Short mmCIF file of the C-alpha atoms (twelve columns), coordinates in Angstrom:
data_MODEL
# 
_entry.id   MODEL 
# 
loop_
_atom_site.group_PDB 
_atom_site.id 
_atom_site.type_symbol 
_atom_site.label_atom_id 
_atom_site.label_alt_id 
_atom_site.label_comp_id 
_atom_site.label_asym_id 
_atom_site.label_seq_id 
_atom_site.Cartn_x 
_atom_site.Cartn_y 
_atom_site.Cartn_z 
_atom_site.pdbx_PDB_model_num 
ATOM 1   C CA . MET A 1   -3.426  2.765   18.823  1 
ATOM 2   C CA . MET A 2   -4.408  1.888   15.127  1 
ATOM 3   C CA . LYS A 3   -7.200  -0.539  16.114  1 
ATOM 4   C CA . THR A 4   -8.844  2.237   18.111  1 
ATOM 5   C CA . ILE A 5   -8.779  4.469   14.833  1 
ATOM 6   C CA . ILE A 6   -9.853  1.683   12.573  1 
ATOM 7   C CA . ASN A 7   -12.766 0.840   14.730  1 
ATOM 8   C CA . LYS A 8   -14.103 4.373   14.471  1 
ATOM 9   C CA . LEU A 9   -14.014 4.128   10.653  1 
ATOM 10  C CA . ASN A 10  -17.273 2.539   9.587   1 
ATOM 11  C CA . LYS A 11  -19.366 1.896   6.489   1 
ATOM 12  C CA . GLN A 12  -21.532 4.990   7.285   1 
ATOM 13  C CA . ASN A 13  -18.367 7.021   6.675   1 
ATOM 14  C CA . PRO A 14  -17.253 5.162   3.490   1 
ATOM 15  C CA . GLY A 15  -14.741 7.851   2.424   1 
ATOM 16  C CA . TYR A 16  -12.141 6.421   5.027   1 
ATOM 17  C CA . TYR A 17  -13.471 2.811   5.400   1 
ATOM 18  C CA . VAL A 18  -10.745 0.362   4.570   1 
ATOM 19  C CA . PRO A 19  -11.099 -3.085  6.404   1 
ATOM 20  C CA . LEU A 20  -7.497  -4.275  7.306   1 
ATOM 21  C CA . PRO A 21  -5.817  -6.492  5.945   1 
ATOM 22  C CA . TYR A 22  -6.835  -5.136  2.477   1 
ATOM 23  C CA . ALA A 23  -5.531  -6.152  -0.974  1 
ATOM 24  C CA . MET A 24  -5.894  -4.013  -4.092  1 
ATOM 25  C CA . ALA A 25  -4.703  -3.724  -7.597  1 
ATOM 26  C CA . ILE A 26  -2.179  -1.004  -8.529  1 
ATOM 27  C CA . HIS A 27  -1.356  0.430   -11.898 1 
ATOM 28  C CA . ARG A 28  2.430   -0.617  -12.520 1 
ATOM 29  C CA . SER A 29  4.479   2.390   -13.696 1 
ATOM 30  C CA . VAL A 30  7.594   0.253   -14.362 1 
ATOM 31  C CA . ASP A 31  8.012   -1.773  -17.434 1 
ATOM 32  C CA . ARG A 32  7.609   -5.611  -17.184 1 
ATOM 33  C CA . GLN A 33  11.224  -6.399  -17.516 1 
ATOM 34  C CA . GLU A 34  11.954  -4.100  -14.756 1 
ATOM 35  C CA . ALA A 35  9.352   -5.403  -12.577 1 
ATOM 36  C CA . ASP A 36  10.462  -9.146  -13.317 1 
ATOM 37  C CA . ALA A 37  14.097  -8.393  -12.469 1 
ATOM 38  C CA . ASN A 38  13.470  -6.390  -9.151  1 
ATOM 39  C CA . LEU A 39  10.099  -7.131  -7.695  1 
ATOM 40  C CA . TYR A 40  9.021   -10.270 -6.035  1 
ATOM 41  C CA . SER A 41  6.103   -11.488 -3.758  1 
ATOM 42  C CA . GLY A 42  6.282   -10.450 -0.098  1 
ATOM 43  C CA . MET A 43  8.514   -7.519  -0.732  1 
ATOM 44  C CA . GLN A 44  7.968   -4.660  1.429   1 
ATOM 45  C CA . LEU A 45  6.434   -1.345  -0.152  1 
ATOM 46  C CA . TYR A 46  6.116   1.975   0.875   1 
ATOM 47  C CA . PHE A 47  3.539   5.097   0.118   1 
ATOM 48  C CA . ARG A 48  4.687   8.544   -0.694  1 
ATOM 49  C CA . LYS A 49  1.953   11.291  -0.959  1 
ATOM 50  C CA . MET A 50  2.486   13.558  -3.833  1 
ATOM 51  C CA . GLU A 51  0.642   16.680  -4.202  1 
ATOM 52  C CA . ILE A 52  2.218   18.460  -7.413  1 
ATOM 53  C CA . PRO A 53  0.902   18.576  -10.077 1 
ATOM 54  C CA . SER A 54  -2.076  16.986  -8.341  1 
ATOM 55  C CA . MET A 55  -2.885  14.638  -5.563  1 
ATOM 56  C CA . SER A 56  -1.799  11.214  -5.806  1 
ATOM 57  C CA . ILE A 57  -0.027  8.509   -3.647  1 
ATOM 58  C CA . ALA A 58  2.813   6.600   -5.233  1 
ATOM 59  C CA . VAL A 59  3.738   3.003   -4.364  1 
ATOM 60  C CA . MET A 60  7.605   2.665   -4.024  1 
ATOM 61  C CA . ALA A 61  9.902   -0.184  -3.394  1 
ATOM 62  C CA . TYR A 62  13.709  -0.169  -2.537  1 
ATOM 63  C CA . TYR A 63  15.866  -1.852  -4.971  1 
ATOM 64  C CA . ASN A 64  19.157  -0.869  -6.808  1 
ATOM 65  C CA . ASP A 65  20.251  1.143   -3.624  1 
ATOM 66  C CA . ARG A 66  17.231  3.448   -3.990  1 
ATOM 67  C CA . TYR A 67  13.507  4.019   -3.462  1 
ATOM 68  C CA . ASN A 68  11.762  3.647   -6.855  1 
ATOM 69  C CA . TYR A 69  8.430   4.726   -8.015  1 
ATOM 70  C CA . ILE A 70  6.560   1.393   -9.161  1 
ATOM 71  C CA . GLY A 71  3.013   2.314   -9.275  1 
ATOM 72  C CA . PHE A 72  0.181   4.549   -8.192  1 
ATOM 73  C CA . ILE A 73  -2.917  4.243   -5.921  1 
ATOM 74  C CA . PRO A 74  -6.140  4.540   -8.143  1 
ATOM 75  C CA . ASN A 75  -7.996  7.649   -8.144  1 
ATOM 76  C CA . GLY A 76  -11.088 6.022   -6.447  1 
ATOM 77  C CA . MET A 77  -9.075  4.758   -3.483  1 
ATOM 78  C CA . LEU A 78  -7.183  7.962   -2.883  1 
ATOM 79  C CA . SER A 79  -9.257  9.236   -0.025  1 
ATOM 80  C CA . ARG A 80  -9.236  5.884   1.698   1 
ATOM 81  C CA . ILE A 81  -5.542  5.354   1.456   1 
ATOM 82  C CA . GLU A 82  -4.881  9.071   2.300   1 
ATOM 83  C CA . GLU A 83  -6.316  8.334   5.901   1 
ATOM 84  C CA . LEU A 84  -4.260  5.397   6.310   1 
ATOM 85  C CA . LEU A 85  -0.979  7.297   5.831   1 
ATOM 86  C CA . ASN A 86  -1.543  8.852   9.194   1 
ATOM 87  C CA . PHE A 87  -0.936  5.416   10.682  1 
ATOM 88  C CA . GLU A 88  2.082   4.515   8.339   1 
ATOM 89  C CA . ASP A 89  4.213   3.421   11.138  1 
ATOM 90  C CA . SER A 90  1.637   0.911   12.315  1 
ATOM 91  C CA . LEU A 91  1.111   -0.534  8.764   1 
ATOM 92  C CA . LEU A 92  2.926   -3.104  6.564   1 
ATOM 93  C CA . ILE A 93  2.542   -2.664  2.834   1 
ATOM 94  C CA . SER A 94  3.646   -5.428  0.755   1 
ATOM 95  C CA . LEU A 95  3.684   -6.870  -2.763  1 
ATOM 96  C CA . GLU A 96  1.095   -9.780  -3.012  1 
ATOM 97  C CA . ARG A 97  1.696   -10.637 -6.776  1 
ATOM 98  C CA . VAL A 98  4.053   -9.094  -9.274  1 
ATOM 99  C CA . HIS A 99  1.574   -9.429  -12.043 1 
ATOM 100 C CA . CYS A 100 -2.057  -9.810  -12.302 1 
ATOM 101 C CA . ASN A 101 -3.518  -12.207 -15.092 1 
ATOM 102 C CA . ARG A 102 -6.887  -10.347 -15.476 1 
ATOM 103 C CA . LEU A 103 -5.565  -6.716  -15.432 1 
ATOM 104 C CA . ALA A 104 -2.775  -5.458  -17.881 1 
ATOM 105 C CA . ASN A 105 0.086   -3.619  -16.285 1 
ATOM 106 C CA . THR A 106 -0.996  -4.176  -12.593 1 
ATOM 107 C CA . PHE A 107 0.220   -5.707  -9.460  1 
ATOM 108 C CA . TRP A 108 -1.473  -6.721  -6.276  1 
ATOM 109 C CA . ILE A 109 -0.588  -5.369  -2.829  1 
ATOM 110 C CA . THR A 110 -1.671  -6.074  0.699   1 
ATOM 111 C CA . ILE A 111 -2.002  -3.316  3.511   1 
ATOM 112 C CA . ASP A 112 -2.084  -4.990  6.884   1 
ATOM 113 C CA . GLU A 113 -1.825  -3.582  10.492  1 
ATOM 114 C CA . LEU A 114 1.314   -4.563  12.389  1 
ATOM 115 C CA . PRO A 115 0.681   -5.979  15.855  1 
ATOM 116 C CA . ASN A 116 1.746   -4.302  19.080  1 
ATOM 117 C CA . VAL A 117 3.672   -6.115  21.756  1 
ATOM 118 C CA . ALA A 118 0.453   -6.704  23.747  1 
ATOM 119 C CA . ASP A 119 -1.188  -8.488  20.710  1 
ATOM 120 C CA . LEU A 120 1.981   -10.859 20.428  1 
ATOM 121 C CA . ASN A 121 1.326   -12.052 24.040  1 
ATOM 122 C CA . PHE A 122 4.931   -11.559 25.148  1 
ATOM 123 C CA . LEU A 123 4.096   -10.240 28.580  1 
# 
């Protein structure tokens, strides 16, 4: 299902074109000590759309027995990532790197499409 939708998204419609897998830098909203203590490369992350007080998409991680806001999608990417939220069950969002050497207070995530059973050649 997701492959069909992604194939319809193209460079002529750049508002929603995000080739998968896709890596991007996210502004960290937790302090460095909390990030070092709780986040790790390969950790599964989650998106949460927030509309109050303004439209934003939070990046969340599960640790300390609850979901925690750890960052937010940059404003320039909101429309692209918002379209992907329609297919969240078909996506894997993971923490690529806890810290970015070149950008202060950021971390890297990867968004990838989960394979379906037919793609795994089990049948």
